[in-house]
């Protein structure tokens, strides 16, 4: 069995900083929307076939000095899922 990862879809989501920071979308929402865009890019509904979600720590999750103003997650990948 070959376990080489293959990219089958890509997606992104972004938001410019709004004047009212409290109305900004969370990093979890942005990541989830990007994942859904990648699934849509693949032209196949892969949600049921996902075995694992892996995510790097985001900057706000890496330091207690500058926490994200909207939301934080102890398990970012689970929150995105």
Short mmCIF file of C-alpha atoms in Angstrom, two decimals:
data_model
loop_
_atom_site.label_atom_id
_atom_site.label_comp_id
_atom_site.label_asym_id
_atom_site.label_seq_id
_atom_site.Cartn_x
_atom_site.Cartn_y
_atom_site.Cartn_z
CA UNK A 1 0.00 0.00 0.00
CA UNK A 2 1.37 3.41 -0.98
CA UNK A 3 0.84 6.06 1.71
CA UNK A 4 2.10 9.00 -0.34
CA UNK A 5 -0.15 12.04 0.23
CA UNK A 6 -1.83 13.41 -2.89
CA UNK A 7 -3.32 16.89 -3.20
CA UNK A 8 -6.69 16.61 -4.91
CA UNK A 9 -8.15 20.01 -4.16
CA UNK A 10 -7.06 23.40 -2.92
CA UNK A 11 -8.97 26.23 -1.31
CA UNK A 12 -8.48 29.46 0.54
CA UNK A 13 -10.48 31.98 2.50
CA UNK A 14 -9.45 35.37 3.75
CA UNK A 15 -10.86 38.45 5.35
CA UNK A 16 -9.48 41.94 5.54
CA UNK A 17 -9.56 43.34 9.05
CA UNK A 18 -12.93 45.02 9.60
CA UNK A 19 -13.20 48.30 11.49
CA UNK A 20 -15.06 46.49 14.26
CA UNK A 21 -12.65 43.67 15.14
CA UNK A 22 -15.37 41.90 17.13
CA UNK A 23 -17.24 41.24 13.85
CA UNK A 24 -14.24 39.48 12.31
CA UNK A 25 -14.50 35.77 11.56
CA UNK A 26 -12.41 33.45 13.71
CA UNK A 27 -9.35 31.58 12.47
CA UNK A 28 -11.40 28.40 12.89
CA UNK A 29 -14.11 29.71 10.55
CA UNK A 30 -11.52 30.78 7.99
CA UNK A 31 -9.81 27.37 8.07
CA UNK A 32 -13.11 25.48 7.83
CA UNK A 33 -14.20 27.59 4.84
CA UNK A 34 -10.84 26.96 3.15
CA UNK A 35 -11.24 23.21 3.72
CA UNK A 36 -14.73 23.27 2.22
CA UNK A 37 -13.37 25.22 -0.77
CA UNK A 38 -10.72 22.51 -1.26
CA UNK A 39 -13.41 19.82 -1.18
CA UNK A 40 -15.44 21.77 -3.73
CA UNK A 41 -12.31 22.15 -5.90
CA UNK A 42 -11.92 18.37 -6.04
CA UNK A 43 -15.35 17.96 -7.70
CA UNK A 44 -16.04 15.02 -5.36
CA UNK A 45 -17.74 15.17 -1.96
CA UNK A 46 -14.91 13.84 0.18
CA UNK A 47 -16.23 14.73 3.62
CA UNK A 48 -17.13 11.12 4.45
CA UNK A 49 -13.73 9.87 3.23
CA UNK A 50 -11.55 12.09 5.43
CA UNK A 51 -9.45 9.95 7.77
CA UNK A 52 -7.65 12.71 9.65
CA UNK A 53 -7.35 16.47 9.92
CA UNK A 54 -3.97 17.89 10.79
CA UNK A 55 -3.32 21.56 11.48
CA UNK A 56 -0.34 23.62 12.49
CA UNK A 57 -0.72 25.83 15.51
CA UNK A 58 -1.75 29.33 14.60
CA UNK A 59 0.12 32.33 15.93
CA UNK A 60 -2.60 33.29 18.45
CA UNK A 61 -2.54 29.73 19.80
CA UNK A 62 1.24 29.86 20.25
CA UNK A 63 1.51 32.66 22.78
CA UNK A 64 -0.59 33.68 25.77
CA UNK A 65 0.49 37.30 25.33
CA UNK A 66 -1.53 38.02 22.17
CA UNK A 67 -4.60 35.77 22.24
CA UNK A 68 -7.04 35.84 19.34
CA UNK A 69 -9.75 38.42 20.14
CA UNK A 70 -12.58 36.27 18.79
CA UNK A 71 -12.06 32.64 19.82
CA UNK A 72 -9.41 30.15 20.78
CA UNK A 73 -9.40 26.37 20.56
CA UNK A 74 -7.52 23.82 22.60
CA UNK A 75 -7.71 21.41 19.64
CA UNK A 76 -7.68 23.51 16.45
CA UNK A 77 -8.04 20.58 14.04
CA UNK A 78 -11.08 19.23 15.92
CA UNK A 79 -12.65 22.70 15.98
CA UNK A 80 -12.22 22.98 12.20
CA UNK A 81 -13.72 19.53 11.69
#
